[in-house]
Short mmCIF file of C-alpha atoms in Angstrom, two decimals:
data_model
loop_
_atom_site.label_atom_id
_atom_site.label_comp_id
_atom_site.label_asym_id
_atom_site.label_seq_id
_atom_site.Cartn_x
_atom_site.Cartn_y
_atom_site.Cartn_z
CA MET A 1167 22.17 64.62 -94.36
CA ALA A 1168 20.12 61.90 -92.81
CA ALA A 1169 20.34 61.44 -89.09
CA LYS A 1170 22.35 58.45 -88.02
CA LYS A 1171 20.31 55.63 -86.65
CA SER A 1172 21.23 54.46 -83.21
CA LYS A 1173 23.17 51.22 -83.49
CA THR A 1174 22.59 50.24 -79.90
CA PRO A 1175 19.71 47.78 -79.83
CA ALA A 1176 17.06 48.25 -77.26
CA LYS A 1177 17.81 46.26 -74.21
CA LYS A 1178 15.41 43.45 -73.76
CA ALA A 1179 13.86 42.90 -70.35
CA LYS A 1180 15.64 40.17 -68.46
CA THR A 1181 13.47 37.16 -67.82
CA PRO A 1182 13.82 35.40 -64.51
CA ALA A 1183 14.63 32.15 -66.29
CA LYS A 1184 17.24 31.13 -63.78
CA ALA A 1185 14.98 31.95 -60.89
CA LYS A 1186 12.21 29.98 -62.49
CA ALA A 1187 14.59 27.08 -63.06
CA LYS A 1188 15.65 27.08 -59.40
CA SER A 1189 12.17 27.40 -57.94
CA PRO A 1190 11.01 23.79 -58.64
CA LYS A 1191 14.25 22.43 -57.15
CA LYS A 1192 13.74 24.38 -53.91
CA LYS A 1193 10.18 23.19 -53.72
CA ALA A 1194 11.24 19.58 -54.22
CA ALA A 1195 13.90 19.92 -51.50
CA ALA A 1196 11.38 21.50 -49.09
CA LYS A 1197 8.94 18.68 -49.76
CA ALA A 1198 11.65 16.10 -49.11
CA VAL A 1199 12.55 17.76 -45.77
CA ALA A 1200 8.87 17.92 -44.78
CA LYS A 1201 8.43 14.24 -45.60
CA LYS A 1202 11.47 13.32 -43.50
CA LYS A 1203 10.12 15.31 -40.54
CA ALA A 1204 6.71 13.68 -40.90
CA HIS A 1205 8.30 10.20 -40.98
CA ALA A 1206 10.40 11.05 -37.91
CA LYS A 1207 7.33 12.23 -35.97
CA ALA A 1208 5.38 9.13 -36.94
CA ALA A 1209 8.26 6.89 -35.84
CA ALA A 1210 8.54 8.74 -32.51
CA LYS A 1211 4.80 8.35 -31.87
CA ALA A 1212 4.99 4.65 -32.69
CA LYS A 1213 7.88 4.15 -30.23
CA ALA A 1214 6.28 6.12 -27.37
CA PRO A 1215 3.55 3.56 -26.46
CA ALA A 1216 6.08 0.72 -26.55
CA ALA A 1217 8.43 2.60 -24.24
CA LYS A 1218 5.57 3.39 -21.84
CA ALA A 1219 4.51 -0.25 -21.88
CA ARG A 1220 8.03 -1.32 -20.93
CA LYS A 1221 8.19 1.15 -18.07
CA ALA A 1222 4.66 0.52 -16.84
CA LYS A 1223 4.46 -2.09 -14.07
CA PRO A 1224 1.44 -3.60 -12.43
CA ALA A 1225 0.64 -1.95 -9.12
CA LYS A 1226 1.49 -4.21 -6.22
CA ALA A 1227 -0.73 -4.31 -3.19
CA LYS A 1228 1.27 -3.09 -0.25
CA ALA A 1229 0.91 -4.78 3.02
CA GLN A 1230 -1.22 -2.77 5.40
CA PRO A 1231 0.51 -2.15 8.71
CA THR A 1232 -1.09 -3.81 11.69
CA ALA A 1233 -0.88 -2.24 15.10
CA ALA A 1234 -0.12 -4.23 18.21
CA ASN A 1235 -3.75 -4.03 19.26
CA GLY A 1236 -4.85 -5.88 16.15
CA GLU A 1237 -6.01 -2.85 14.22
CA THR A 1238 -4.87 -2.07 10.70
CA GLY A 1239 -3.56 1.30 9.60
CA ASP A 1240 -7.05 2.57 8.76
CA GLY A 1241 -8.38 1.62 12.22
CA SER A 1242 -10.48 -1.35 11.10
CA LEU A 1243 -10.13 -4.65 12.92
CA THR A 1244 -8.50 -7.54 11.12
CA ARG A 1245 -11.27 -9.95 12.07
CA SER A 1246 -15.07 -10.15 12.06
CA PHE A 1247 -17.43 -11.84 14.49
CA GLU A 1248 -20.93 -11.71 15.89
CA PRO A 1249 -21.08 -9.41 18.94
CA TYR A 1250 -21.95 -11.23 22.13
CA LYS A 1251 -25.58 -10.80 23.20
CA ILE A 1252 -25.50 -10.03 26.89
CA LYS A 1253 -28.30 -11.74 28.77
CA LYS A 1254 -30.02 -9.95 31.61
CA GLY A 1255 -28.59 -10.88 35.02
CA GLU A 1256 -25.85 -13.20 33.70
CA GLU A 1257 -22.52 -13.43 35.48
CA TYR A 1258 -19.60 -11.49 34.00
CA MET A 1259 -17.06 -13.65 32.16
CA ASN A 1260 -19.06 -16.85 32.47
CA GLU A 1261 -18.37 -19.94 30.36
CA ASP A 1262 -20.31 -18.65 27.34
CA GLN A 1263 -18.43 -15.36 27.36
CA ARG A 1264 -15.07 -17.11 27.72
CA ASP A 1265 -15.93 -19.37 24.76
CA HIS A 1266 -16.93 -16.28 22.75
CA PHE A 1267 -13.55 -14.62 23.28
CA ARG A 1268 -11.67 -17.87 22.86
CA ASN A 1269 -13.20 -18.24 19.39
CA ILE A 1270 -12.39 -14.62 18.50
CA LEU A 1271 -8.76 -15.02 19.54
CA ASN A 1272 -8.29 -18.38 17.79
CA ASN A 1273 -9.77 -17.09 14.53
CA TRP A 1274 -7.65 -13.96 14.76
CA LYS A 1275 -4.51 -16.01 15.37
CA LEU A 1276 -5.29 -18.23 12.37
CA GLN A 1277 -5.72 -15.20 10.13
CA LEU A 1278 -2.41 -13.72 11.26
CA MET A 1279 -0.58 -16.99 10.64
CA GLN A 1280 -2.04 -17.16 7.15
CA GLU A 1281 -0.81 -13.63 6.48
CA VAL A 1282 2.71 -14.58 7.60
CA ASP A 1283 2.71 -17.60 5.25
CA ARG A 1284 1.33 -15.46 2.42
CA THR A 1285 4.14 -12.93 2.87
CA VAL A 1286 6.81 -15.62 2.72
CA THR A 1287 5.29 -17.03 -0.49
CA HIS A 1288 4.95 -13.56 -2.01
CA MET A 1289 8.56 -12.62 -1.28
CA ARG A 1290 9.81 -15.91 -2.71
CA ASP A 1291 7.78 -15.51 -5.91
CA GLU A 1292 8.55 -11.82 -6.38
CA ALA A 1293 12.27 -12.05 -5.63
CA THR A 1294 13.51 -10.67 -8.98
CA ASN A 1295 16.90 -9.10 -9.53
CA TYR A 1296 15.84 -5.98 -11.43
CA PRO A 1297 18.56 -4.37 -13.58
CA ASP A 1298 17.21 -0.89 -12.88
CA PRO A 1299 18.45 0.47 -9.49
CA SER A 1300 15.19 2.37 -8.89
CA ASP A 1301 13.20 -0.85 -9.41
CA ARG A 1302 15.45 -2.71 -6.98
CA ALA A 1303 15.04 0.07 -4.41
CA SER A 1304 11.23 -0.05 -4.73
CA GLN A 1305 11.24 -3.83 -4.29
CA GLU A 1306 13.49 -3.63 -1.21
CA GLU A 1307 11.26 -0.95 0.32
CA GLU A 1308 8.17 -3.08 -0.27
CA PHE A 1309 9.78 -6.18 1.25
CA SER A 1310 11.03 -4.17 4.23
CA LEU A 1311 7.51 -2.88 4.94
CA GLU A 1312 6.05 -6.38 4.68
CA LEU A 1313 8.70 -7.82 7.01
CA LYS A 1314 8.04 -5.12 9.62
CA THR A 1315 4.31 -5.77 9.40
CA ARG A 1316 4.73 -9.52 9.75
CA ASP A 1317 7.13 -9.03 12.67
CA ARG A 1318 4.47 -7.02 14.53
CA GLU A 1319 1.95 -9.73 13.75
CA ARG A 1320 4.26 -12.44 15.12
CA ARG A 1321 4.53 -10.47 18.37
CA LEU A 1322 0.76 -10.15 18.35
CA ILE A 1323 0.40 -13.92 17.97
CA LYS A 1324 2.45 -14.35 21.15
CA LYS A 1325 0.18 -11.88 22.92
CA ILE A 1326 -2.89 -13.81 21.71
CA ASP A 1327 -1.38 -17.04 23.09
CA SER A 1328 -0.84 -15.44 26.49
CA THR A 1329 -4.43 -14.11 26.43
CA LEU A 1330 -5.77 -17.59 25.63
CA GLU A 1331 -3.82 -18.90 28.61
CA MET A 1332 -5.44 -16.23 30.82
CA ILE A 1333 -8.86 -17.43 29.67
CA SER A 1334 -8.00 -21.02 30.58
CA LEU A 1335 -6.83 -19.83 34.02
CA ASP A 1336 -10.05 -17.80 34.50
CA ASP A 1337 -8.07 -14.54 34.83
CA TYR A 1338 -9.35 -12.94 31.64
CA GLY A 1339 -11.49 -9.80 31.47
CA PHE A 1340 -10.28 -7.99 34.60
CA CYS A 1341 -8.02 -4.93 34.75
CA GLU A 1342 -4.49 -5.83 35.86
CA SER A 1343 -4.09 -2.36 37.43
CA CYS A 1344 -7.29 -1.86 39.46
CA GLY A 1345 -9.00 -5.26 39.24
CA ILE A 1346 -12.38 -4.07 37.92
CA GLU A 1347 -14.18 -5.57 34.90
CA ILE A 1348 -12.74 -4.44 31.56
CA GLY A 1349 -16.12 -4.90 29.86
CA ILE A 1350 -17.45 -7.08 27.06
CA ARG A 1351 -17.56 -4.35 24.40
CA ARG A 1352 -14.04 -3.10 25.09
CA LEU A 1353 -12.73 -6.67 24.94
CA GLU A 1354 -14.53 -7.24 21.65
CA ALA A 1355 -12.85 -4.12 20.26
CA ARG A 1356 -9.47 -5.18 21.69
CA PRO A 1357 -9.47 -8.82 22.81
CA THR A 1358 -5.90 -8.65 24.15
CA ALA A 1359 -6.62 -5.68 26.44
CA THR A 1360 -5.37 -6.10 30.01
CA GLN A 1361 -6.54 -2.74 31.41
CA CYS A 1362 -9.88 -0.98 31.74
CA ILE A 1363 -10.36 2.17 29.70
CA ASP A 1364 -9.69 4.50 32.66
CA CYS A 1365 -6.37 2.90 33.65
CA LYS A 1366 -5.28 2.73 30.03
CA THR A 1367 -6.07 6.42 29.55
CA LEU A 1368 -4.10 7.36 32.67
CA ASP A 1369 -1.10 5.34 31.47
CA GLU A 1370 -1.20 7.06 28.09
CA ILE A 1371 -1.33 10.50 29.75
CA LYS A 1372 1.65 9.63 31.95
CA GLU A 1373 3.56 8.32 28.95
CA ARG A 1374 2.92 11.52 26.97
CA GLN A 1375 4.04 13.65 29.92
CA THR A 1376 7.22 11.60 30.30
CA LEU A 1377 8.08 11.79 26.60
CA GLY A 1378 6.98 15.39 26.26
#
């Protein structure tokens, strides 16, 4: 009797047809996502310079504080002039020397007055109502500094006027404390000085001791 043949057909190996069908779709989706990300990055880079340009503001020159002795914050004088050439045997504070200091003081006063006018013009032109609170605060701080500087300069102008009056009365160039000569070079460094260097130093020491 012949052996019965197996009716069960040999199982065929499953082909990953479905997997193969899905693979191109996943790739297309991944490519689409990558393109979107690339477009988003490009748009962000394009916006960044424009945003920086809007925020960027031109640097404004701040007014340099001027001390009551006519020196700016960095210690340099606010005026320039030719130093007086002292002649051998000439009298102290003669007419030539008085004219020398009169010219220094008048030129200095003119410069200070021009600075005051320039500040008024600048504040009028730059008076902008910024919508950003930080911008408004920066503008107010700048204007406050300029006003303080100009206020010191106005007081200095008054001091220059009183010094010019001393020159006209022939009282200029002598220490108000001890009566000795203040000196040409000290007066050129500080034309409104009313004390010699020794008396001024003693007053500063006493002031420090009192405050300390």
